[in-house]
Coordinates of C-alpha atoms and ligand atoms in Angstrom, one line a residue:
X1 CA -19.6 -2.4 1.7
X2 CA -21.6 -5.0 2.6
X3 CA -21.0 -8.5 0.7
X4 CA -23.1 -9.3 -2.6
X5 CA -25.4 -12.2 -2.8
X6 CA -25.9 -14.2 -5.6
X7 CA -28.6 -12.2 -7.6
X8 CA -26.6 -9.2 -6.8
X9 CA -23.7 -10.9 -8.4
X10 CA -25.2 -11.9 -11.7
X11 CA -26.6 -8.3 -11.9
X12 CA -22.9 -7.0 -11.6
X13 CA -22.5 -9.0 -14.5
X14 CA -25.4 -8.1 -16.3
X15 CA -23.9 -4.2 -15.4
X16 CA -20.5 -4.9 -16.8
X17 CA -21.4 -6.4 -20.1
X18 CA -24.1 -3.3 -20.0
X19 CA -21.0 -0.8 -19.5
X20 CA -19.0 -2.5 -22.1
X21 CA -21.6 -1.9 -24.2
X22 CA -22.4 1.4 -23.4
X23 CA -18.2 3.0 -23.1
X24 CA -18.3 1.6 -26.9
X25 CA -21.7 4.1 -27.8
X26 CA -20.5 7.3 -25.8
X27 CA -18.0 9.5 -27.2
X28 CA -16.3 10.8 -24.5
X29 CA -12.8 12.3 -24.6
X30 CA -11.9 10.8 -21.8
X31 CA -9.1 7.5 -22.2
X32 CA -9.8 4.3 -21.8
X33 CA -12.2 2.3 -20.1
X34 CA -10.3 -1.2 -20.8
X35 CA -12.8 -3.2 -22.9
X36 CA -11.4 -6.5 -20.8
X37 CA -14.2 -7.9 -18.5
X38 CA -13.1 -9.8 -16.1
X39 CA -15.3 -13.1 -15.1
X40 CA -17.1 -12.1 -12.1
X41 CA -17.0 -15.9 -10.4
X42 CA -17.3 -15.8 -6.7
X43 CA -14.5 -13.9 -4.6
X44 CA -14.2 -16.0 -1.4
X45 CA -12.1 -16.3 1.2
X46 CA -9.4 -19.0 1.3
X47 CA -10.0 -21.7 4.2
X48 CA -8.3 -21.4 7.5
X49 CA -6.8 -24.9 6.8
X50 CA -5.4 -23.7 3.3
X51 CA -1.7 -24.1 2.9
X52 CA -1.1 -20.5 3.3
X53 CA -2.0 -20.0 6.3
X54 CA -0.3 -23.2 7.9
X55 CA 1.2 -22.4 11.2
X56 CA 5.0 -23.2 11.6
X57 CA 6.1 -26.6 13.0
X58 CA 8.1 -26.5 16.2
X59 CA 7.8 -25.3 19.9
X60 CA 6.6 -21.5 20.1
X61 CA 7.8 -21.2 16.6
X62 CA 7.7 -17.4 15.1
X63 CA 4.8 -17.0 13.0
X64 CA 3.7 -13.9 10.7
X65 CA 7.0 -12.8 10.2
X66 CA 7.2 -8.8 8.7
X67 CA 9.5 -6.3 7.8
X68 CA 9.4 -3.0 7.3
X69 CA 11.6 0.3 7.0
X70 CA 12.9 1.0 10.5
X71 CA 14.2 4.2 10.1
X72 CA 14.3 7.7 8.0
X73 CA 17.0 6.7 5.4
X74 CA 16.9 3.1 5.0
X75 CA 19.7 2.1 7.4
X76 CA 17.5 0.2 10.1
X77 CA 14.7 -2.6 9.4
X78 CA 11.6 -3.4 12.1
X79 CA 11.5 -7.0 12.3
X80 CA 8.2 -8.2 13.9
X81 CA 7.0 -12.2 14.8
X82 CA 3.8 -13.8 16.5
X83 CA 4.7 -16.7 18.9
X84 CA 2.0 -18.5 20.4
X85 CA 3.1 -20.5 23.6
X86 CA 4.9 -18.7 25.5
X87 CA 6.5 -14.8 25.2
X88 CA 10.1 -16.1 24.5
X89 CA 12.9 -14.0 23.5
X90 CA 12.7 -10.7 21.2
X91 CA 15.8 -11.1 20.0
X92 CA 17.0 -10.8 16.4
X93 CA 20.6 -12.3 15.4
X94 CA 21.7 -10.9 12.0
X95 CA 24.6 -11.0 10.0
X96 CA 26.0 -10.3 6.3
X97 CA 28.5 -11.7 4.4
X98 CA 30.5 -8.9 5.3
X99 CA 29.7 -8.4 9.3
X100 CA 29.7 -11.0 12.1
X101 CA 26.8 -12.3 14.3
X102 CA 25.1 -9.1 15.8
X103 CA 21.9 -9.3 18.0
X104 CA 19.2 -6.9 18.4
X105 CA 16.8 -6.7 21.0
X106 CA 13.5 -5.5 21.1
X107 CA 10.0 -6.0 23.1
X108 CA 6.5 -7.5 22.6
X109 CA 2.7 -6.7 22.9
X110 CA -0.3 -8.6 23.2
X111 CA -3.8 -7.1 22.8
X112 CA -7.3 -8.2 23.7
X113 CA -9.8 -7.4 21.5
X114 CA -13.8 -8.6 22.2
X115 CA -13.5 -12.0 23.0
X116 CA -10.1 -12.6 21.2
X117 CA -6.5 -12.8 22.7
X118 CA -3.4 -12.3 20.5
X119 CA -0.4 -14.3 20.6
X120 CA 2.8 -12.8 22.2
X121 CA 3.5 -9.9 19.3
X122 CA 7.5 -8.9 18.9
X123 CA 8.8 -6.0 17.4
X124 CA 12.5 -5.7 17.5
X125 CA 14.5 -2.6 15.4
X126 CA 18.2 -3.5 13.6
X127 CA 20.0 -0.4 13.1
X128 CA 23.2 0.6 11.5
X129 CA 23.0 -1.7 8.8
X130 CA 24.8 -1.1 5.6
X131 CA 23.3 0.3 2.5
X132 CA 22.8 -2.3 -0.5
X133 CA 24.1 -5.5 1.9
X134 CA 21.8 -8.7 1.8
X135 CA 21.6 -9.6 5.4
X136 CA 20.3 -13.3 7.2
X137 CA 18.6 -13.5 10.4
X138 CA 17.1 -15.4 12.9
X139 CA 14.0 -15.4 14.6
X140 CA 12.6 -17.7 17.3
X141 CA 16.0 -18.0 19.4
X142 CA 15.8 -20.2 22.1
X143 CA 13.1 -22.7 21.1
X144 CA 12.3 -22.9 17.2
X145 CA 14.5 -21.0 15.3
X146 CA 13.5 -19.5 11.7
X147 CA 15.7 -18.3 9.2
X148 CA 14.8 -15.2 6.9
X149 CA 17.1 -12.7 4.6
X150 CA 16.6 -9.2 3.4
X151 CA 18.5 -6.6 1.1
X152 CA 19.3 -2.8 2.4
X153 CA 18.4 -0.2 -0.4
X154 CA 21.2 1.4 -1.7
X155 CA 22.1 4.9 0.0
X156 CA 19.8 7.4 -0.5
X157 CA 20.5 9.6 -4.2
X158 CA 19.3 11.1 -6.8
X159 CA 20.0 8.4 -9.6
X160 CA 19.8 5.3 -7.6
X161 CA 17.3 3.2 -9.6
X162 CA 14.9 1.2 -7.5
X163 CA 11.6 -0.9 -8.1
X164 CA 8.6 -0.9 -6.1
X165 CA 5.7 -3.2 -6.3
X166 CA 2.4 -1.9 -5.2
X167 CA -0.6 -3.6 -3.5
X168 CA -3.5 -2.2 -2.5
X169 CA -6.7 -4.0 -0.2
X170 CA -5.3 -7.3 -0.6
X171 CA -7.5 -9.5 1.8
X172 CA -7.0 -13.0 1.9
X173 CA -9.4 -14.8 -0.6
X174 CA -8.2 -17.1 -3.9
X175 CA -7.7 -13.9 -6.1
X176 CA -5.4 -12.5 -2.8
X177 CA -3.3 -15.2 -3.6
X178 CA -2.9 -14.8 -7.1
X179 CA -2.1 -10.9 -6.6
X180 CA 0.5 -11.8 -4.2
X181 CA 2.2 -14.5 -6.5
X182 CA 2.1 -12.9 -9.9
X183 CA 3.6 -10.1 -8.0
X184 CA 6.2 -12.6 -6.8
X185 CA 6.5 -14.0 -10.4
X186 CA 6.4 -10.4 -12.2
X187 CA 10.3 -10.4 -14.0
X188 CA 10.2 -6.6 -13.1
X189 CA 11.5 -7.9 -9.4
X190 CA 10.2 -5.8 -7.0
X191 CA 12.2 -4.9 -4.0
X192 CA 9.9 -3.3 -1.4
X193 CA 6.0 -3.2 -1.3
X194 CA 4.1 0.4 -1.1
X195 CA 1.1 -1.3 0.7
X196 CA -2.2 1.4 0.5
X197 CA -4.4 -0.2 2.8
X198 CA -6.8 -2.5 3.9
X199 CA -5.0 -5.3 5.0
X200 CA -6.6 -8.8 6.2
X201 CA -10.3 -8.1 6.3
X202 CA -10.9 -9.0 9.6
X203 CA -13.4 -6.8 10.5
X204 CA -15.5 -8.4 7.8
X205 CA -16.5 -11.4 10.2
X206 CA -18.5 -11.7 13.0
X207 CA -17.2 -10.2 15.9
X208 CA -14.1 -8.6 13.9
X209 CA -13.1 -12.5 14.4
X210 CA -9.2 -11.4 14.3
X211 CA -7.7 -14.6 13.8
X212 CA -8.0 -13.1 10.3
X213 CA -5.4 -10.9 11.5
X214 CA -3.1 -13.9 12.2
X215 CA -4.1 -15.6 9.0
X216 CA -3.2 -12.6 7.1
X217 CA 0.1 -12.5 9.1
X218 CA 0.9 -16.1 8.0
X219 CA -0.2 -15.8 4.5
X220 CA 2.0 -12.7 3.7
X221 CA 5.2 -13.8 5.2
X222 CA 6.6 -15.1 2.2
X223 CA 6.8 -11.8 0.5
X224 CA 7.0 -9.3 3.8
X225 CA 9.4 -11.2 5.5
X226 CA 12.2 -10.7 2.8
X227 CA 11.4 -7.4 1.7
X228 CA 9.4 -4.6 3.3
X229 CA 6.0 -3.3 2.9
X230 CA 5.3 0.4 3.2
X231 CA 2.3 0.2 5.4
X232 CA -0.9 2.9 4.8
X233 CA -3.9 2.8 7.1
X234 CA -7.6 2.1 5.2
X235 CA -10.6 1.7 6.9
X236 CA -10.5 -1.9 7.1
X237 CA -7.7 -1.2 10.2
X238 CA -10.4 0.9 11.9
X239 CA -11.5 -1.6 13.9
X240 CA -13.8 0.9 15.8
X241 CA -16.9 -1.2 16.9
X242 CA -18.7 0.1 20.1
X243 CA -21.5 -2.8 19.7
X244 CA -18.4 -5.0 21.1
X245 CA -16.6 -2.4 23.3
X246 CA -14.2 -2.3 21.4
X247 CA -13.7 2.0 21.0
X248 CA -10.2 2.6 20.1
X249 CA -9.8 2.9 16.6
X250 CA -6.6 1.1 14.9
X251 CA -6.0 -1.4 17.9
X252 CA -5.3 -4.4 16.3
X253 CA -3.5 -2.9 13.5
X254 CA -1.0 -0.8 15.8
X255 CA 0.1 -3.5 17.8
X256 CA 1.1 -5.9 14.8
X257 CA 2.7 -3.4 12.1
X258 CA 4.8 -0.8 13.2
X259 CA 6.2 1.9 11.3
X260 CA 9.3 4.6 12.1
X261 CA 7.0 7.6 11.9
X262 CA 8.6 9.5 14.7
X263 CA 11.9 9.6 12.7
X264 CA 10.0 11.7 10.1
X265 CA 9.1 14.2 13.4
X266 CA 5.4 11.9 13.3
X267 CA 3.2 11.9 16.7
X268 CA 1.3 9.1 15.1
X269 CA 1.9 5.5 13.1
X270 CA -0.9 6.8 10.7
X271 CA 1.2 9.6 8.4
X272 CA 4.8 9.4 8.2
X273 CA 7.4 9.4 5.6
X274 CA 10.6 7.4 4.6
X275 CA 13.1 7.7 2.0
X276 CA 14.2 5.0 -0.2
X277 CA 16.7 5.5 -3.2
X278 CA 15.9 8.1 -4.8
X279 CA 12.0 8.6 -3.6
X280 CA 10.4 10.3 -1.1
X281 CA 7.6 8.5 0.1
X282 CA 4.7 10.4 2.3
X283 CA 2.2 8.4 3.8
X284 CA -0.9 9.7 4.5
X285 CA -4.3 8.6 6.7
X286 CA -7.8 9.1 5.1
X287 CA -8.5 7.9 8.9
X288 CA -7.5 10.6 11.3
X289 CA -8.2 14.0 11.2
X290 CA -6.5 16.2 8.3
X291 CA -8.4 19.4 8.3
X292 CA -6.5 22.9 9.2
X293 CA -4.9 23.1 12.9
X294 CA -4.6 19.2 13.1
X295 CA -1.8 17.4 13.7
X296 CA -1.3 15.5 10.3
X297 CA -2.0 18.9 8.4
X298 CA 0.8 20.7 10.4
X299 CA 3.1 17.4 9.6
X300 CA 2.3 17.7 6.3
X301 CA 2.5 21.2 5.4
X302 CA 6.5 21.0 7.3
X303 CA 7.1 17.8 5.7
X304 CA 6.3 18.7 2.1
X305 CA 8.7 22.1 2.7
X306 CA 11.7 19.4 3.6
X307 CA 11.8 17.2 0.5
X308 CA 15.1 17.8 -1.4
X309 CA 14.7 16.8 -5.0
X310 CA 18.2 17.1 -5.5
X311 CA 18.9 14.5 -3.5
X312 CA 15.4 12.4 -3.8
X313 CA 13.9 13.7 -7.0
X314 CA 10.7 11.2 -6.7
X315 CA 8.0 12.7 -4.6
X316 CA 5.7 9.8 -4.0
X317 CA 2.3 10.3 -1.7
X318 CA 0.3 6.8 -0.7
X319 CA -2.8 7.0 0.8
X320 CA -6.1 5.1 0.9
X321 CA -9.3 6.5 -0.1
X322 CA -8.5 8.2 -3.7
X323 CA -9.1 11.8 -4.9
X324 CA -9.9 11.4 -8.0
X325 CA -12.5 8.0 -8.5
X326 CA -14.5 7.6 -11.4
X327 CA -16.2 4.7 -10.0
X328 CA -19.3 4.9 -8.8
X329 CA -18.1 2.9 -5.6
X330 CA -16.6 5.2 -2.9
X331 CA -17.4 8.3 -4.8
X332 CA -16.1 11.2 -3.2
X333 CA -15.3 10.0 -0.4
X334 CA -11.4 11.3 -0.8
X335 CA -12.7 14.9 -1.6
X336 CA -12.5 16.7 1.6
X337 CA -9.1 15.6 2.0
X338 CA -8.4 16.9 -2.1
X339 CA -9.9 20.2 -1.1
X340 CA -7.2 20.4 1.9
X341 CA -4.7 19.0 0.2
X342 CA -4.0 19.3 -3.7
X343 CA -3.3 22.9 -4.0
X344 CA 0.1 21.6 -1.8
X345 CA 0.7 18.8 -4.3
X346 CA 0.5 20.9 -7.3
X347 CA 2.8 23.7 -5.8
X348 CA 5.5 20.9 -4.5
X349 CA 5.2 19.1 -8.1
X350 CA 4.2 15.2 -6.6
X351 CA 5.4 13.2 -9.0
X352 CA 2.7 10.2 -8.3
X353 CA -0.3 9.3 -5.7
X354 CA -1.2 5.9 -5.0
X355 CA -4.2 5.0 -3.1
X356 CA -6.9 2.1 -2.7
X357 CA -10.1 1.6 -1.1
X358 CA -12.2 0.9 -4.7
X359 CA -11.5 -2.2 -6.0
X360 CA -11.2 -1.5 -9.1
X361 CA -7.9 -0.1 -11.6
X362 CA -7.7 3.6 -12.5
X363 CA -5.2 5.6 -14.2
X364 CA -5.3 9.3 -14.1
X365 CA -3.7 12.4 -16.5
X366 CA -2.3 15.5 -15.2
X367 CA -4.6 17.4 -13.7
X368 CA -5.7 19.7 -11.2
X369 CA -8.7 21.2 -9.3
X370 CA -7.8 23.9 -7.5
X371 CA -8.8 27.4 -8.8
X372 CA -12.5 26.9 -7.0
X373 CA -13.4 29.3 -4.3
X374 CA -17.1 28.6 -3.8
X375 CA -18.2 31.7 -5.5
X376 CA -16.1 31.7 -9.2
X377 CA -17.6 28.3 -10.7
X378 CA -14.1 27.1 -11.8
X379 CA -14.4 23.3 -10.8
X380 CA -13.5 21.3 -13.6
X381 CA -10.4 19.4 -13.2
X382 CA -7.7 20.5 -15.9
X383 CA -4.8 19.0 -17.2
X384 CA -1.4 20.5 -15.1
X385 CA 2.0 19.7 -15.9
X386 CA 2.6 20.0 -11.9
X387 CA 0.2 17.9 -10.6
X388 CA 0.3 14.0 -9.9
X389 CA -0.6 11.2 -12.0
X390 CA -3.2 9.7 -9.4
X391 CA -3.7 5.9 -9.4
X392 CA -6.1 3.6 -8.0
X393 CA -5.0 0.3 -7.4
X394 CA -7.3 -1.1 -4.8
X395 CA -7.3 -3.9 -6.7
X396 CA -5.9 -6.5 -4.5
X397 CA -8.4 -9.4 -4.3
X398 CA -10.2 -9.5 -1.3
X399 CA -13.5 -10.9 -0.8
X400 CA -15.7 -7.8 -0.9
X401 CA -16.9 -7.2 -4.8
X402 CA -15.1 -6.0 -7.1
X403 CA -15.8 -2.3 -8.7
X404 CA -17.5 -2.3 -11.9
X405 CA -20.2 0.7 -12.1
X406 CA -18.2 3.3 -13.2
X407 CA -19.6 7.0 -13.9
X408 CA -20.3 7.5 -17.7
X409 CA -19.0 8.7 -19.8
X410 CA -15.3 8.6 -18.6
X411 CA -14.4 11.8 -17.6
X412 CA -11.3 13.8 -19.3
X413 CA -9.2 13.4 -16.6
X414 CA -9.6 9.4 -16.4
X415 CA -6.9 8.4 -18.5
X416 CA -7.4 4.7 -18.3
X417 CA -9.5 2.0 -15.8
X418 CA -10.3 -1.3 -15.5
X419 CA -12.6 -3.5 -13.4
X420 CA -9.9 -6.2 -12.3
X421 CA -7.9 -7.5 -9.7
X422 CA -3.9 -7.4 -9.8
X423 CA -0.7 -5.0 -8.6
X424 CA 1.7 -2.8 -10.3
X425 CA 5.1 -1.8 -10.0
X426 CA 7.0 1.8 -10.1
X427 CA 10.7 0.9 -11.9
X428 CA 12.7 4.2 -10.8
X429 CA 15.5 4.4 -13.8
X430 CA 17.6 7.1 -12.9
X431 CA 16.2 10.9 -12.1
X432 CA 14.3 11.3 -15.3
X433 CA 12.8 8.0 -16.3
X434 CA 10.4 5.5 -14.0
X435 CA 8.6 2.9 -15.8
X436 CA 5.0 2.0 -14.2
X437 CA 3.2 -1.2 -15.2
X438 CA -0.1 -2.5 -14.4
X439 CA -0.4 -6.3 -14.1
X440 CA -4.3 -7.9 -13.8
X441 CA -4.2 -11.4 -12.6
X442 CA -5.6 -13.2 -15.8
X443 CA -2.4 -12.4 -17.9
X444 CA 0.7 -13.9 -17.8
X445 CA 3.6 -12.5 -15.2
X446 CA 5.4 -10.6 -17.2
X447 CA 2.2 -8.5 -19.2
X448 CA 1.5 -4.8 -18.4
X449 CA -2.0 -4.2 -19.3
X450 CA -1.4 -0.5 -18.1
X451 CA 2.1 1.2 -18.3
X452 CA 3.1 4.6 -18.5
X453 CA 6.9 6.5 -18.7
X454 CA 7.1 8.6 -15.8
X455 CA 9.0 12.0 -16.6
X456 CA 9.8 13.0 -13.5
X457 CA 8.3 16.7 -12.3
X458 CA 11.6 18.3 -10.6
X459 CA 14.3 17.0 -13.7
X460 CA 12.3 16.4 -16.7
X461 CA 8.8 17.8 -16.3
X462 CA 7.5 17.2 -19.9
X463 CA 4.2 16.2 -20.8
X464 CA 4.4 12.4 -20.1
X465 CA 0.7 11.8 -20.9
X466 CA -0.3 8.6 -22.6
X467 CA -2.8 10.5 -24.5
X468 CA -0.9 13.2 -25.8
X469 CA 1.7 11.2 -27.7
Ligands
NAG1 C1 -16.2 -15.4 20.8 O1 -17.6 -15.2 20.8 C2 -18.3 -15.8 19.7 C3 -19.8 -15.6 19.9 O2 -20.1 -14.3 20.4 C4 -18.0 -17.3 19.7 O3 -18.6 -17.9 18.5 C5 -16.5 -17.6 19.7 O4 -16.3 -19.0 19.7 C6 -15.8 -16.9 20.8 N1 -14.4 -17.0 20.6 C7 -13.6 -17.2 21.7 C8 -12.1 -17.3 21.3 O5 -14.0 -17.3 22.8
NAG2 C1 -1.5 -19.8 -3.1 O1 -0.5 -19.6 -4.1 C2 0.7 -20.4 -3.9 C3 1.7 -19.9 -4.9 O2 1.2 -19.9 -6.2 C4 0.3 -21.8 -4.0 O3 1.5 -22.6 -3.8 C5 -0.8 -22.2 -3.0 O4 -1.2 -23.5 -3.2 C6 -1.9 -21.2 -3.2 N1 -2.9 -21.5 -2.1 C7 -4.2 -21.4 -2.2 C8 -5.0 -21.7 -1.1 O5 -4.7 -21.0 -3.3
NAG3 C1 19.8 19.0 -1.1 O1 20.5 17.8 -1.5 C2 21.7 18.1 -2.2 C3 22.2 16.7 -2.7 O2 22.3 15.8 -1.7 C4 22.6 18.8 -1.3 O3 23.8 19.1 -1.9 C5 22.0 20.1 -0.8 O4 22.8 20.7 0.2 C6 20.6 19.8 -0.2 N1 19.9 21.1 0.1 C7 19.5 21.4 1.2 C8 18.8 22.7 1.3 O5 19.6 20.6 2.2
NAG4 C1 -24.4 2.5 -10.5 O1 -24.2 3.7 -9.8 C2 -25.2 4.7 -10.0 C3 -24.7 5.9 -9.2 O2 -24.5 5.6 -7.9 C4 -26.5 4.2 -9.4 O3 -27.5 5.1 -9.7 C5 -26.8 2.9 -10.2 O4 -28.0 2.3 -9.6 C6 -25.7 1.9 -10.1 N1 -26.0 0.7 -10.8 C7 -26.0 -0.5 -10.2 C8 -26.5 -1.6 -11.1 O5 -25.7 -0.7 -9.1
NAG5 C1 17.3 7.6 -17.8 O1 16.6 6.5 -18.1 C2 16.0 6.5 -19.3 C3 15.1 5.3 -19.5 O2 15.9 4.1 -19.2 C4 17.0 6.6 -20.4 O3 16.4 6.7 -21.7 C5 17.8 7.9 -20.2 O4 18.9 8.0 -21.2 C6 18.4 7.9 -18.8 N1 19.1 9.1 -18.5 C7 20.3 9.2 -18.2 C8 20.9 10.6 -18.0 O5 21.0 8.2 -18.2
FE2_6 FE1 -11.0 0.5 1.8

């Protein structure tokens, strides 16, 4: 989407005190379109000399430092770093309480990309580690060194209760920043991020300008360097523009986040999956080809057969562009991938989809759509005890407008949205019971203005619709 001016801005607000207005006159049996509107003030970028983004003092010190899962189970963690000067070393020393000094060592990229050169970008993989273990280490060795911890998950079972935070086309603007630190703040305590795309925006400024990229980088490591983000693909990593010769789709993006997709028998970064406690976390790309014969559809169809819900009874998907969107930003665009799709969902019981892409909040029931066959007429969705809950929470903050023109009235399925930025988190109690909460930025930390009991579908599939209790 292209950015609003200012007229287009007051007429977004003119539209959301018209929708208000107009959710309170139709009946609809839908759930709830939130009657909170937020302020639509001016979304803008924060400036490259804003604390966030400060580089690190010190000779070739690492910069943009990330984690992520490194490995199938949870045993291994990618560290990756951005140093400047000169390549130096891509080696990580660790250590626990419980282990001595250990080093890793790994390698390091650098991309050109228009007129832009990247720094020297290291991605080095600790494996072995032990489960549940808060580990140190160290970055930078040989010039500046930087200091970082992280904690393991706990090994991989059915009632091993676990918290995830989720954030979702973040960007880097004011409102970024207050989606990243009431996350931060939120008592709920997340301990690793499921990230659904669209990451820094950089595509948004002339020329791609991908210091954004390194921005991004700096302004995240406060979170992503102590715990890891789950990274999805949206179509802000494209990075495809031919007007600057730049043709090869995802370049910038696959040289600074890596993810351990061939350990989940991947031949791409773009779908993979992990496990984590007790969830099973696909990730899926709304960016590379999913029809029948491709690669990511034959991943998929043998990935979904090798979940074990007896030993991970969450079945989590994430993916970008949403399925079911009752906004009228992005409409449709996830519905070639539903038609491929949802018919496996429903049969292997998905407990929950996250994706992104609007920015906007939406909560869904139940439901399914798959009894169409373009002759029979049967394409209203209808509520299914097997199918996802679907949620939209492309509501991170960045600088492109926010959703607000939602399709009226609120369809059946819809079973609760909101026009606002903030994140969630998914609180995994045992193999039953997870607690979701929806946080928008304007409340206080510790303020769901959206939660739901998940009952999950392998152990306890009861109807665990807000509506119907
Ligand atoms: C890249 O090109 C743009 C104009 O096309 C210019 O404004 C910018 O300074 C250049 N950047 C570098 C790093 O050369
Ligand atoms: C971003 O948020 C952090 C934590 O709340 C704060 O310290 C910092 O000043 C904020 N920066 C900007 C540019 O808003
Ligand atoms: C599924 O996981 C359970 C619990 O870890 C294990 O006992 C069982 O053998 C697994 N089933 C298969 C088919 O691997
Ligand atoms: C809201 O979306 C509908 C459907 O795309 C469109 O017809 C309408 O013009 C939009 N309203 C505004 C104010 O953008
Ligand atoms: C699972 O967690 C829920 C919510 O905390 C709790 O009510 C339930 O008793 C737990 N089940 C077991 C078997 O502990
Ligand atoms: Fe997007």
């Amino acid at each position: 989407m292209a950015k609003m001016g200012t007229s287009s801005r007051v007429a977004a607000a003119i539209v959301v005190v018209l929708g208000f207005v107009l959710s309170l006159a139709v009946v609809c049996n839908g759930g709830k379109t939130s009657s909170f509107v937020r302020k639509v003030e001016k979304t803008v970028d924060m400036p490259l000399d804003s604390d966030v983004f400060k580089v690190p003092p010190g000779y070739n010190a690492p910069q943009q430092v990330h984690i992520t899962q490194g490995d199938q189970l949870g045993k291994a963690v990618i560290v990756s770093w951005v140093t400047v000067e000169e390549p130096g070393s891509n080696t990580v020393l660790y250590w626990s309480a419980y282990s001595k000094k250990q080093k890793s060592e790994g390698k390091f990229t650098t991309y050109k990309f228009y007129n832009y050169t990247s720094g020297y970008i290291h991605h080095t993989t600790i494996r072995n580690l032990k489960f549940n273990t808060k580990y140190y280490y160290v970055v930078g060795i040989g010039h500046t060194e930087r200091q970082f911890w992280f904690i393991t998950p706990p090994e991989v079972g059915p009632d091993v209760p676990y918290t995830f935070g989720l954030i979702g086309d973040l960007g880097q603007s004011f409102d970024s920043n207050k989606t990243l630190t009431h996350y931060e703040l939120n008592p709920q305590k997340g301990q690793a991020v499921l990230f659904v795309g669209d990451l820094c925006y950089a595509d948004t400024h002339p020329n791609h300008d991908n210091v954004w990229w390194d921005t991004w980088g700096r302004f995240t490591e406060r979170s992503v360097a102590y715990q890891p983000w789950i990274w999805t693909v949206g179509n802000h990593e494209i990075d495809f523009a031919p007007e600057l010769g730049e043709t090869k789709p995802f370049k910038p993006y696959t040289h600074r986040y890596h993810v351990p997709y061939k350990a989940s028998g991947s031949t791409a970064p773009f779908w993979y999956s992990i496990k984590r406690a007790s969830a099973y976390i696909i990730v899926l790309s709304s960016y590379s080809a999913y029809g029948k014969y491709t690669p990511q559809y034959f991943w998929l169809e043998q990935e979904l057969r090798k979940v074990n819900r007896s030993e991970t009874p969450w079945l989590i998907v994430l993916m970008h562009a949403p399925w079911y969107n009752s906004y009228n930003f992005h409409y449709l665009e996830g519905e070639t991938m539903r038609v491929m799709y949802e018919p496996w969902f429903v049969k292997y019981k998905v407990d929950v989809v996250f994706a992104g892409h609007v920015h906007a909040y939406e909560r869904s029931e139940r439901m399914s759509n798959v009894a169409y066959n373009i002759v029979n007429g049967i394409c209203i969705p209808v509520k299914d005890q097997s199918a996802p809950v679907y949620i939209t929470i492309g509501d991170g903050g960045n600088t492109e407008v926010l959703a607000t023109n939602m399709t009226e009235p609120q369809p059946a399925y819809s079973a609760y949205r909101e026009a606002s930025f903030g994140h969630a988190t998914f609180d995994i109690k045992n193999r039953t019971h997870a607690y979701y909460g929806w946080h928008r930025n304007q409340d206080g930390y510790a303020v769901t203005a959206d939660s739901m009991w998940f009952f999950n579908r392998y152990y306890h599939p009861v109807d665990d619709s807000t509506s119907a209790q």
